[in-house]
mmCIF file of N, CA and C in Angstrom:
data_model
loop_
_atom_site.group_PDB
_atom_site.id
_atom_site.type_symbol
_atom_site.label_atom_id
_atom_site.label_comp_id
_atom_site.label_asym_id
_atom_site.label_seq_id
_atom_site.Cartn_x
_atom_site.Cartn_y
_atom_site.Cartn_z
ATOM 1 N N MET D 12 9.982 -11.443 9.604
ATOM 2 C CA MET D 12 9.283 -12.492 10.617
ATOM 3 C C MET D 12 7.169 -12.772 10.923
ATOM 4 N N ARG D 13 7.184 -11.408 10.921
ATOM 5 C CA ARG D 13 5.988 -11.644 11.246
ATOM 6 C C ARG D 13 4.929 -12.597 10.820
ATOM 7 N N HIS D 14 5.078 -12.638 8.802
ATOM 8 C CA HIS D 14 4.700 -13.150 8.282
ATOM 9 C C HIS D 14 5.018 -14.592 8.351
ATOM 10 N N ALA D 15 6.510 -15.175 9.355
ATOM 11 C CA ALA D 15 6.805 -16.561 9.386
ATOM 12 C C ALA D 15 5.546 -17.050 10.622
ATOM 13 N N ILE D 16 6.187 -16.245 11.731
ATOM 14 C CA ILE D 16 5.324 -16.380 12.983
ATOM 15 C C ILE D 16 4.049 -16.954 12.936
ATOM 16 N N ARG D 17 3.250 -15.326 12.116
ATOM 17 C CA ARG D 17 2.534 -16.327 12.064
ATOM 18 C C ARG D 17 1.697 -17.331 10.681
ATOM 19 N N MET D 18 2.668 -17.306 10.434
ATOM 20 C CA MET D 18 2.579 -19.614 8.740
ATOM 21 C C MET D 18 2.591 -20.694 9.948
ATOM 22 N N VAL D 19 3.437 -20.408 11.150
ATOM 23 C CA VAL D 19 3.794 -21.391 11.630
ATOM 24 C C VAL D 19 2.447 -21.231 13.117
ATOM 25 N N VAL D 20 2.237 -20.174 13.620
ATOM 26 C CA VAL D 20 0.637 -20.052 14.638
ATOM 27 C C VAL D 20 -0.237 -21.221 13.391
ATOM 28 N N ARG D 21 -0.200 -20.541 12.055
ATOM 29 C CA ARG D 21 -1.700 -21.173 11.610
ATOM 30 C C ARG D 21 -1.498 -23.091 10.958
ATOM 31 N N GLY D 22 -0.390 -23.154 11.009
ATOM 32 C CA GLY D 22 0.269 -24.476 10.925
ATOM 33 C C GLY D 22 0.159 -24.762 9.748
ATOM 34 N N VAL D 23 0.927 -24.419 8.466
ATOM 35 C CA VAL D 23 1.047 -23.850 7.068
ATOM 36 C C VAL D 23 3.011 -24.789 7.375
ATOM 37 N N ALA D 24 3.539 -23.843 8.014
ATOM 38 C CA ALA D 24 4.884 -24.026 8.540
ATOM 39 C C ALA D 24 5.106 -23.959 9.779
ATOM 40 N N VAL D 25 6.039 -25.354 9.839
ATOM 41 C CA VAL D 25 6.658 -24.848 11.260
ATOM 42 C C VAL D 25 8.481 -24.896 10.745
ATOM 43 N N ILE D 26 8.969 -24.450 12.402
ATOM 44 C CA ILE D 26 10.270 -24.529 12.300
ATOM 45 C C ILE D 26 11.777 -25.941 13.056
ATOM 46 N N GLU D 27 11.979 -25.187 11.318
ATOM 47 C CA GLU D 27 13.772 -26.536 11.236
ATOM 48 C C GLU D 27 14.395 -26.346 11.773
ATOM 49 N N GLU D 28 14.940 -24.734 11.835
ATOM 50 C CA GLU D 28 16.222 -24.378 12.837
ATOM 51 C C GLU D 28 15.797 -22.324 12.638
ATOM 52 N N ALA D 29 15.961 -22.894 14.003
ATOM 53 C CA ALA D 29 16.564 -21.008 14.936
ATOM 54 C C ALA D 29 17.044 -20.297 14.902
ATOM 55 N N LEU D 30 17.777 -19.484 15.451
ATOM 56 C CA LEU D 30 18.425 -19.002 15.830
ATOM 57 C C LEU D 30 18.746 -18.712 17.677
ATOM 58 N N GLU D 31 19.757 -18.885 18.079
ATOM 59 C CA GLU D 31 19.601 -19.279 19.515
ATOM 60 C C GLU D 31 19.661 -18.282 20.010
ATOM 61 N N ASP D 32 19.508 -18.262 21.413
ATOM 62 C CA ASP D 32 18.749 -16.843 22.641
ATOM 63 C C ASP D 32 18.303 -16.235 21.482
ATOM 64 N N ARG D 33 17.575 -16.284 20.830
ATOM 65 C CA ARG D 33 16.542 -15.007 19.941
ATOM 66 C C ARG D 33 15.125 -15.717 20.262
ATOM 67 N N THR D 34 14.228 -14.687 20.406
ATOM 68 C CA THR D 34 13.231 -15.479 20.450
ATOM 69 C C THR D 34 11.885 -14.165 19.512
ATOM 70 N N PHE D 35 10.496 -13.834 19.235
ATOM 71 C CA PHE D 35 9.932 -13.339 19.067
ATOM 72 C C PHE D 35 8.552 -13.431 19.773
ATOM 73 N N GLY D 36 8.755 -12.979 20.551
ATOM 74 C CA GLY D 36 7.126 -13.590 21.367
ATOM 75 C C GLY D 36 7.464 -14.723 22.274
ATOM 76 N N ALA D 37 6.630 -15.138 22.215
ATOM 77 C CA ALA D 37 6.310 -16.989 23.005
ATOM 78 C C ALA D 37 7.617 -17.651 21.943
ATOM 79 N N PHE D 38 7.277 -17.399 20.551
ATOM 80 C CA PHE D 38 8.604 -18.600 19.394
ATOM 81 C C PHE D 38 9.932 -17.906 19.030
ATOM 82 N N PRO D 39 10.695 -19.752 19.205
ATOM 83 C CA PRO D 39 12.392 -18.712 18.452
ATOM 84 C C PRO D 39 12.233 -17.818 17.981
ATOM 85 N N GLU D 40 13.222 -17.888 17.374
ATOM 86 C CA GLU D 40 12.982 -16.477 16.548
ATOM 87 C C GLU D 40 13.891 -17.390 14.506
ATOM 88 N N PRO D 41 12.575 -17.288 14.317
ATOM 89 C CA PRO D 41 13.101 -18.979 12.366
ATOM 90 C C PRO D 41 14.279 -18.491 11.925
ATOM 91 N N LYS D 42 14.722 -19.638 12.088
ATOM 92 C CA LYS D 42 16.289 -19.178 10.422
ATOM 93 C C LYS D 42 15.923 -20.255 8.997
ATOM 94 N N VAL D 43 14.963 -21.385 9.512
ATOM 95 C CA VAL D 43 14.189 -22.097 8.065
ATOM 96 C C VAL D 43 13.214 -21.984 8.645
ATOM 97 N N LEU D 44 12.360 -22.475 7.723
ATOM 98 C CA LEU D 44 10.769 -22.698 7.598
ATOM 99 C C LEU D 44 11.107 -23.662 6.805
ATOM 100 N N ARG D 45 9.837 -24.854 7.293
ATOM 101 C CA ARG D 45 9.375 -25.496 6.483
ATOM 102 C C ARG D 45 7.901 -25.643 5.453
ATOM 103 N N LEU D 46 7.190 -25.797 4.808
ATOM 104 C CA LEU D 46 5.756 -25.335 4.259
ATOM 105 C C LEU D 46 5.427 -26.873 4.928
ATOM 106 N N VAL D 47 4.657 -26.910 5.428
ATOM 107 C CA VAL D 47 3.916 -28.032 5.913
ATOM 108 C C VAL D 47 2.055 -29.101 4.241
ATOM 109 N N ARG D 48 1.938 -27.300 4.102
ATOM 110 C CA ARG D 48 0.774 -27.737 3.084
ATOM 111 C C ARG D 48 0.913 -25.519 2.556
ATOM 112 N N TYR D 49 0.765 -25.782 0.839
ATOM 113 C CA TYR D 49 0.747 -25.117 -0.187
ATOM 114 C C TYR D 49 -0.536 -24.268 0.409
ATOM 115 N N VAL D 50 -0.377 -23.134 1.176
ATOM 116 C CA VAL D 50 -1.108 -22.570 0.537
ATOM 117 C C VAL D 50 -1.804 -20.779 -0.874
ATOM 118 N N SER D 51 -2.790 -21.464 -1.764
ATOM 119 C CA SER D 51 -2.729 -20.713 -3.389
ATOM 120 C C SER D 51 -3.477 -19.765 -2.725
ATOM 121 N N MET D 52 -2.722 -18.228 -3.285
ATOM 122 C CA MET D 52 -3.320 -16.890 -3.184
ATOM 123 C C MET D 52 -4.060 -16.269 -4.810
ATOM 124 N N LYS D 53 -5.006 -17.036 -5.382
ATOM 125 C CA LYS D 53 -5.257 -16.936 -6.196
ATOM 126 C C LYS D 53 -6.334 -14.799 -6.151
ATOM 127 N N TRP D 54 -7.011 -15.713 -4.896
ATOM 128 C CA TRP D 54 -7.684 -14.382 -5.536
ATOM 129 C C TRP D 54 -6.499 -13.104 -4.820
ATOM 130 N N ARG D 55 -5.448 -13.047 -4.855
ATOM 131 C CA ARG D 55 -5.408 -12.389 -5.255
ATOM 132 C C ARG D 55 -4.908 -11.074 -6.288
ATOM 133 N N HIS D 56 -4.758 -12.712 -7.318
ATOM 134 C CA HIS D 56 -3.822 -12.137 -8.810
ATOM 135 C C HIS D 56 -5.091 -11.893 -9.415
ATOM 136 N N ALA D 57 -6.295 -11.690 -9.163
ATOM 137 C CA ALA D 57 -7.864 -12.135 -10.094
ATOM 138 C C ALA D 57 -7.997 -11.195 -9.484
ATOM 139 N N ARG D 58 -7.978 -9.873 -9.456
ATOM 140 C CA ARG D 58 -8.701 -8.941 -9.177
ATOM 141 C C ARG D 58 -7.333 -7.294 -8.117
ATOM 142 N N ARG D 59 -7.616 -6.420 -9.364
ATOM 143 C CA ARG D 59 -6.363 -5.800 -8.262
ATOM 144 C C ARG D 59 -6.942 -5.297 -6.795
ATOM 145 N N PRO D 60 -6.052 -4.397 -6.178
ATOM 146 C CA PRO D 60 -6.182 -3.962 -5.067
ATOM 147 C C PRO D 60 -7.166 -3.488 -4.652
ATOM 148 N N GLY D 61 -8.463 -3.165 -3.742
ATOM 149 C CA GLY D 61 -9.194 -1.806 -3.719
ATOM 150 C C GLY D 61 -8.610 -0.839 -3.479
ATOM 151 N N TRP D 62 -9.839 0.003 -3.054
ATOM 152 C CA TRP D 62 -8.915 2.338 -2.951
ATOM 153 C C TRP D 62 -8.897 1.724 -1.108
ATOM 154 N N SER D 63 -8.063 2.543 -1.192
ATOM 155 C CA SER D 63 -7.849 3.177 0.156
ATOM 156 C C SER D 63 -6.653 4.014 0.565
ATOM 157 N N LYS D 64 -7.495 4.870 1.383
ATOM 158 C CA LYS D 64 -6.110 5.897 2.211
ATOM 159 C C LYS D 64 -4.321 5.726 1.915
ATOM 160 N N ALA D 65 -4.359 4.707 3.136
ATOM 161 C CA ALA D 65 -3.063 4.336 3.212
ATOM 162 C C ALA D 65 -2.780 3.611 1.799
ATOM 163 N N GLY D 66 -2.983 2.634 0.738
ATOM 164 C CA GLY D 66 -2.973 3.141 -0.453
ATOM 165 C C GLY D 66 -2.507 3.925 -1.121
ATOM 166 N N VAL D 67 -3.023 4.648 -1.062
ATOM 167 C CA VAL D 67 -2.929 5.821 -2.504
ATOM 168 C C VAL D 67 -1.213 6.252 -1.520
ATOM 169 N N TYR D 68 -0.908 6.144 0.260
ATOM 170 C CA TYR D 68 0.310 6.494 0.155
ATOM 171 C C TYR D 68 1.613 6.044 0.047
ATOM 172 N N ARG D 69 1.303 4.265 -0.232
ATOM 173 C CA ARG D 69 1.860 3.214 -0.365
ATOM 174 C C ARG D 69 2.446 4.051 -2.477
ATOM 175 N N ARG D 70 1.278 4.405 -2.945
ATOM 176 C CA ARG D 70 1.595 4.187 -4.446
ATOM 177 C C ARG D 70 2.567 5.264 -5.009
ATOM 178 N N ASP D 71 1.774 5.650 -4.159
ATOM 179 C CA ASP D 71 3.217 7.669 -4.602
ATOM 180 C C ASP D 71 4.123 7.724 -3.601
ATOM 181 N N ARG D 72 4.144 6.905 -2.641
ATOM 182 C CA ARG D 72 5.182 6.303 -2.056
ATOM 183 C C ARG D 72 6.219 8.235 -0.591
ATOM 184 N N GLY D 73 4.549 8.864 -0.446
ATOM 185 C CA GLY D 73 4.787 9.609 -0.329
ATOM 186 C C GLY D 73 5.014 11.113 0.098
ATOM 187 N N ARG D 74 4.509 10.909 -1.481
ATOM 188 C CA ARG D 74 4.859 12.645 -2.253
ATOM 189 C C ARG D 74 3.779 13.393 -2.833
ATOM 190 N N CYS D 75 3.790 13.858 -2.601
ATOM 191 C CA CYS D 75 3.102 14.984 -3.000
ATOM 192 C C CYS D 75 2.798 14.749 -5.504
ATOM 193 N N GLY D 76 1.790 14.604 -5.627
ATOM 194 C CA GLY D 76 1.325 15.081 -6.635
ATOM 195 C C GLY D 76 1.376 15.816 -7.794
ATOM 196 N N TYR D 77 1.087 16.676 -7.137
ATOM 197 C CA TYR D 77 1.870 18.063 -8.001
ATOM 198 C C TYR D 77 3.141 18.769 -7.842
ATOM 199 N N CYS D 78 3.483 18.975 -6.603
ATOM 200 C CA CYS D 78 4.822 19.619 -6.798
ATOM 201 C C CYS D 78 6.174 18.404 -5.908
ATOM 202 N N GLY D 79 6.291 17.066 -5.968
ATOM 203 C CA GLY D 79 6.993 16.498 -5.120
ATOM 204 C C GLY D 79 7.626 16.104 -4.018
ATOM 205 N N ARG D 80 6.768 17.012 -3.477
ATOM 206 C CA ARG D 80 7.224 17.451 -2.038
ATOM 207 C C ARG D 80 6.437 16.298 -0.855
ATOM 208 N N SER D 81 7.124 16.151 -0.074
ATOM 209 C CA SER D 81 6.067 15.516 0.907
ATOM 210 C C SER D 81 4.815 15.745 1.431
ATOM 211 N N GLY D 82 3.930 14.114 0.736
ATOM 212 C CA GLY D 82 2.393 14.647 1.236
ATOM 213 C C GLY D 82 2.188 14.342 2.291
ATOM 214 N N ASP D 83 0.849 15.010 2.623
ATOM 215 C CA ASP D 83 0.649 14.516 4.018
ATOM 216 C C ASP D 83 -0.811 14.417 4.037
ATOM 217 N N SER D 84 -1.635 14.075 2.890
ATOM 218 C CA SER D 84 -3.196 14.677 2.619
ATOM 219 C C SER D 84 -3.654 14.018 1.082
ATOM 220 N N ILE D 85 -4.511 12.786 1.067
ATOM 221 C CA ILE D 85 -5.653 12.437 -0.561
ATOM 222 C C ILE D 85 -5.944 13.962 -1.375
ATOM 223 N N ASP D 86 -6.058 13.735 -2.446
ATOM 224 C CA ASP D 86 -6.776 14.863 -3.618
ATOM 225 C C ASP D 86 -7.055 14.422 -4.126
ATOM 226 N N HIS D 87 -8.665 14.736 -4.221
ATOM 227 C CA HIS D 87 -9.299 13.633 -5.840
ATOM 228 C C HIS D 87 -9.238 14.971 -6.559
ATOM 229 N N ILE D 88 -8.610 14.410 -8.119
ATOM 230 C CA ILE D 88 -8.350 14.710 -9.270
ATOM 231 C C ILE D 88 -9.801 16.019 -10.165
ATOM 232 N N VAL D 89 -10.539 14.536 -10.130
ATOM 233 C CA VAL D 89 -12.328 15.626 -10.116
ATOM 234 C C VAL D 89 -12.578 15.333 -8.737
ATOM 235 N N PRO D 90 -13.165 17.092 -8.136
ATOM 236 C CA PRO D 90 -13.490 16.853 -6.615
ATOM 237 C C PRO D 90 -14.898 15.825 -6.229
ATOM 238 N N VAL D 91 -14.583 15.504 -5.579
ATOM 239 C CA VAL D 91 -15.820 14.911 -4.776
ATOM 240 C C VAL D 91 -17.056 15.755 -5.423
ATOM 241 N N SER D 92 -16.949 17.139 -4.790
ATOM 242 C CA SER D 92 -18.351 17.446 -5.290
ATOM 243 C C SER D 92 -18.821 18.599 -6.765
ATOM 244 N N ARG D 93 -17.633 17.667 -7.386
ATOM 245 C CA ARG D 93 -18.050 18.005 -8.863
ATOM 246 C C ARG D 93 -18.413 15.991 -9.385
ATOM 247 N N GLY D 94 -18.945 15.704 -8.895
ATOM 248 C CA GLY D 94 -18.641 13.947 -9.226
ATOM 249 C C GLY D 94 -17.778 12.887 -8.883
ATOM 250 N N GLY D 95 -16.122 13.648 -8.465
ATOM 251 C CA GLY D 95 -15.238 12.984 -8.984
ATOM 252 C C GLY D 95 -15.596 11.617 -7.773
ATOM 253 N N ALA D 96 -14.681 10.929 -8.250
ATOM 254 C CA ALA D 96 -15.081 9.595 -6.930
ATOM 255 C C ALA D 96 -13.225 9.214 -6.433
ATOM 256 N N SER D 97 -14.068 8.529 -5.593
ATOM 257 C CA SER D 97 -12.576 8.177 -5.050
ATOM 258 C C SER D 97 -11.991 6.789 -5.353
ATOM 259 N N SER D 98 -11.712 6.731 -6.410
ATOM 260 C CA SER D 98 -10.653 5.679 -6.734
ATOM 261 C C SER D 98 -9.033 6.125 -7.599
ATOM 262 N N TRP D 99 -8.507 4.609 -8.362
ATOM 263 C CA TRP D 99 -7.264 4.810 -8.301
ATOM 264 C C TRP D 99 -6.740 6.020 -8.571
ATOM 265 N N GLU D 100 -7.151 5.896 -9.885
ATOM 266 C CA GLU D 100 -7.465 6.631 -11.471
ATOM 267 C C GLU D 100 -7.810 8.619 -10.855
ATOM 268 N N ASN D 101 -8.158 8.867 -9.186
ATOM 269 C CA ASN D 101 -8.870 10.086 -9.743
ATOM 270 C C ASN D 101 -8.315 10.494 -7.608
ATOM 271 N N THR D 102 -7.324 9.745 -7.476
ATOM 272 C CA THR D 102 -6.820 10.821 -6.465
ATOM 273 C C THR D 102 -5.259 10.203 -6.103
ATOM 274 N N VAL D 103 -4.669 11.607 -5.749
ATOM 275 C CA VAL D 103 -2.889 11.260 -5.428
ATOM 276 C C VAL D 103 -2.667 12.290 -4.329
ATOM 277 N N LEU D 104 -1.219 11.504 -3.823
ATOM 278 C CA LEU D 104 -1.351 12.331 -2.191
ATOM 279 C C LEU D 104 -1.482 14.103 -2.264
ATOM 280 N N ALA D 105 -0.986 14.521 -1.482
ATOM 281 C CA ALA D 105 -0.983 16.258 -2.180
ATOM 282 C C ALA D 105 0.206 16.985 -0.686
ATOM 283 N N CYS D 106 0.217 17.162 -0.576
ATOM 284 C CA CYS D 106 0.744 18.219 0.357
ATOM 285 C C CYS D 106 0.443 19.850 0.458
ATOM 286 N N ARG D 107 -0.028 20.072 2.079
ATOM 287 C CA ARG D 107 -0.949 20.478 2.440
ATOM 288 C C ARG D 107 -1.394 22.275 1.318
ATOM 289 N N LYS D 108 -0.160 23.097 1.081
ATOM 290 C CA LYS D 108 -0.084 23.794 0.239
ATOM 291 C C LYS D 108 -0.249 23.330 -1.400
ATOM 292 N N CYS D 109 -0.068 22.684 -1.604
ATOM 293 C CA CYS D 109 -0.759 22.376 -3.000
ATOM 294 C C CYS D 109 -2.359 21.793 -2.913
ATOM 295 N N ASN D 110 -2.530 21.900 -1.991
ATOM 296 C CA ASN D 110 -3.849 21.110 -1.579
ATOM 297 C C ASN D 110 -5.188 21.768 -1.487
ATOM 298 N N HIS D 111 -4.566 23.202 -0.641
ATOM 299 C CA HIS D 111 -5.409 23.745 0.049
ATOM 300 C C HIS D 111 -4.930 25.114 -1.954
ATOM 301 N N LYS D 112 -4.445 25.214 -2.433
ATOM 302 C CA LYS D 112 -4.142 25.299 -4.115
ATOM 303 C C LYS D 112 -5.312 25.132 -4.438
ATOM 304 N N LYS D 113 -5.591 24.141 -5.432
ATOM 305 C CA LYS D 113 -5.994 22.956 -5.305
ATOM 306 C C LYS D 113 -7.543 22.991 -5.282
ATOM 307 N N ALA D 114 -7.858 23.247 -3.210
ATOM 308 C CA ALA D 114 -9.069 23.639 -3.534
ATOM 309 C C ALA D 114 -9.941 22.515 -3.934
ATOM 310 N N ASP D 115 -11.441 23.388 -5.256
ATOM 311 C CA ASP D 115 -12.973 22.250 -4.864
ATOM 312 C C ASP D 115 -11.965 23.113 -6.686
ATOM 313 N N HIS D 116 -11.011 22.891 -7.094
ATOM 314 C CA HIS D 116 -10.660 23.369 -8.471
ATOM 315 C C HIS D 116 -10.575 22.148 -9.119
ATOM 316 N N LEU D 117 -10.972 21.873 -10.704
ATOM 317 C CA LEU D 117 -10.167 21.090 -11.931
ATOM 318 C C LEU D 117 -8.662 21.376 -11.892
ATOM 319 N N LEU D 118 -7.612 21.169 -12.651
ATOM 320 C CA LEU D 118 -6.751 21.230 -12.030
ATOM 321 C C LEU D 118 -6.429 22.403 -13.887
ATOM 322 N N ALA D 119 -7.170 22.073 -14.931
ATOM 323 C CA ALA D 119 -6.795 23.530 -15.397
ATOM 324 C C ALA D 119 -7.483 24.944 -14.631
ATOM 325 N N GLU D 120 -8.563 24.817 -14.175
ATOM 326 C CA GLU D 120 -9.182 25.875 -13.448
ATOM 327 C C GLU D 120 -8.207 26.560 -12.720
ATOM 328 N N CYS D 121 -7.244 25.472 -11.940
ATOM 329 C CA CYS D 121 -5.834 26.417 -11.043
ATOM 330 C C CYS D 121 -4.397 26.187 -11.533
ATOM 331 N N GLY D 122 -4.019 25.806 -12.856
ATOM 332 C CA GLY D 122 -2.828 25.689 -13.503
ATOM 333 C C GLY D 122 -2.083 24.925 -13.424
ATOM 334 N N MET D 123 -2.524 24.052 -12.306
ATOM 335 C CA MET D 123 -1.803 23.178 -11.839
ATOM 336 C C MET D 123 -1.457 22.142 -13.204
ATOM 337 N N ILE D 124 -0.551 20.640 -12.623
ATOM 338 C CA ILE D 124 -0.265 20.190 -13.826
ATOM 339 C C ILE D 124 -0.011 18.456 -12.732
ATOM 340 N N LEU D 125 -0.087 17.241 -12.903
ATOM 341 C CA LEU D 125 0.124 16.376 -12.288
ATOM 342 C C LEU D 125 1.223 15.834 -12.692
ATOM 343 N N LEU D 126 2.471 15.371 -12.123
ATOM 344 C CA LEU D 126 3.871 15.097 -11.688
ATOM 345 C C LEU D 126 3.076 13.578 -12.297
ATOM 346 N N LEU D 127 2.931 13.144 -11.789
ATOM 347 C CA LEU D 127 1.993 11.355 -11.885
ATOM 348 C C LEU D 127 1.718 11.100 -12.754
ATOM 349 N N VAL D 128 1.090 9.908 -12.801
ATOM 350 C CA VAL D 128 -0.129 8.945 -13.581
ATOM 351 C C VAL D 128 -1.583 8.377 -12.744
ATOM 352 N N PRO D 129 -1.529 8.764 -11.904
ATOM 353 C CA PRO D 129 -3.009 7.956 -11.385
ATOM 354 C C PRO D 129 -2.847 6.814 -12.000
ATOM 355 N N LYS D 130 -2.944 5.796 -11.036
ATOM 356 C CA LYS D 130 -3.375 5.052 -11.627
ATOM 357 C C LYS D 130 -3.273 3.780 -11.187
ATOM 358 N N ALA D 131 -4.050 2.097 -11.328
ATOM 359 C CA ALA D 131 -3.965 1.016 -9.984
ATOM 360 C C ALA D 131 -3.016 0.436 -10.135
ATOM 361 N N PRO D 132 -2.441 0.024 -8.246
ATOM 362 C CA PRO D 132 -0.703 -0.360 -8.664
ATOM 363 C C PRO D 132 -1.641 -2.095 -8.075
ATOM 364 N N THR D 133 -0.034 -2.862 -8.158
ATOM 365 C CA THR D 133 -0.667 -3.728 -8.261
ATOM 366 C C THR D 133 0.067 -4.135 -6.274
ATOM 367 N N TRP D 134 -0.444 -5.660 -6.717
ATOM 368 C CA TRP D 134 -0.604 -5.585 -5.056
ATOM 369 C C TRP D 134 1.355 -5.802 -4.140
ATOM 370 N N ASP D 135 1.474 -6.241 -5.815
ATOM 371 C CA ASP D 135 3.581 -6.372 -4.783
ATOM 372 C C ASP D 135 3.636 -4.741 -4.918
ATOM 373 N N GLN D 136 3.690 -3.465 -5.273
ATOM 374 C CA GLN D 136 3.803 -2.054 -5.023
ATOM 375 C C GLN D 136 3.439 -2.031 -3.243
ATOM 376 N N LEU D 137 1.935 -2.082 -3.264
ATOM 377 C CA LEU D 137 1.784 -2.075 -2.517
ATOM 378 C C LEU D 137 1.815 -2.677 -1.286
ATOM 379 N N MET D 138 2.768 -3.638 -1.034
ATOM 380 C CA MET D 138 3.415 -4.994 0.166
ATOM 381 C C MET D 138 4.990 -3.939 0.333
ATOM 382 N N ASN D 139 5.546 -3.529 -0.379
ATOM 383 C CA ASN D 139 6.613 -3.586 -0.926
ATOM 384 C C ASN D 139 7.104 -2.169 -0.786
#
């Protein structure tokens, strides 16, 4: 719905048919939109998404990369203090218990294993 209203506001689409007695802010709630002009999104397919904490949460679907429980923090597989970067391949979501257990160690040092292989997500994986 928000995307549809943004398209109307930007002039990319017009509302052809609206739901009766329903509004979205100042706009009637659209049932049918008609595109006025095509908007190319080549930028979205030309490069992978940039790393972000919110992106790691979405990529890992809220689950700890070590035990599978609900995760609430970002953990660097190779700690930053040991030269690890904040990248898709070096970060996973972790629960407090696992993050505390791993602390500033490498996986082999603390005897932990990853349940997933961290990799850069696609734009669609981050949007859904």
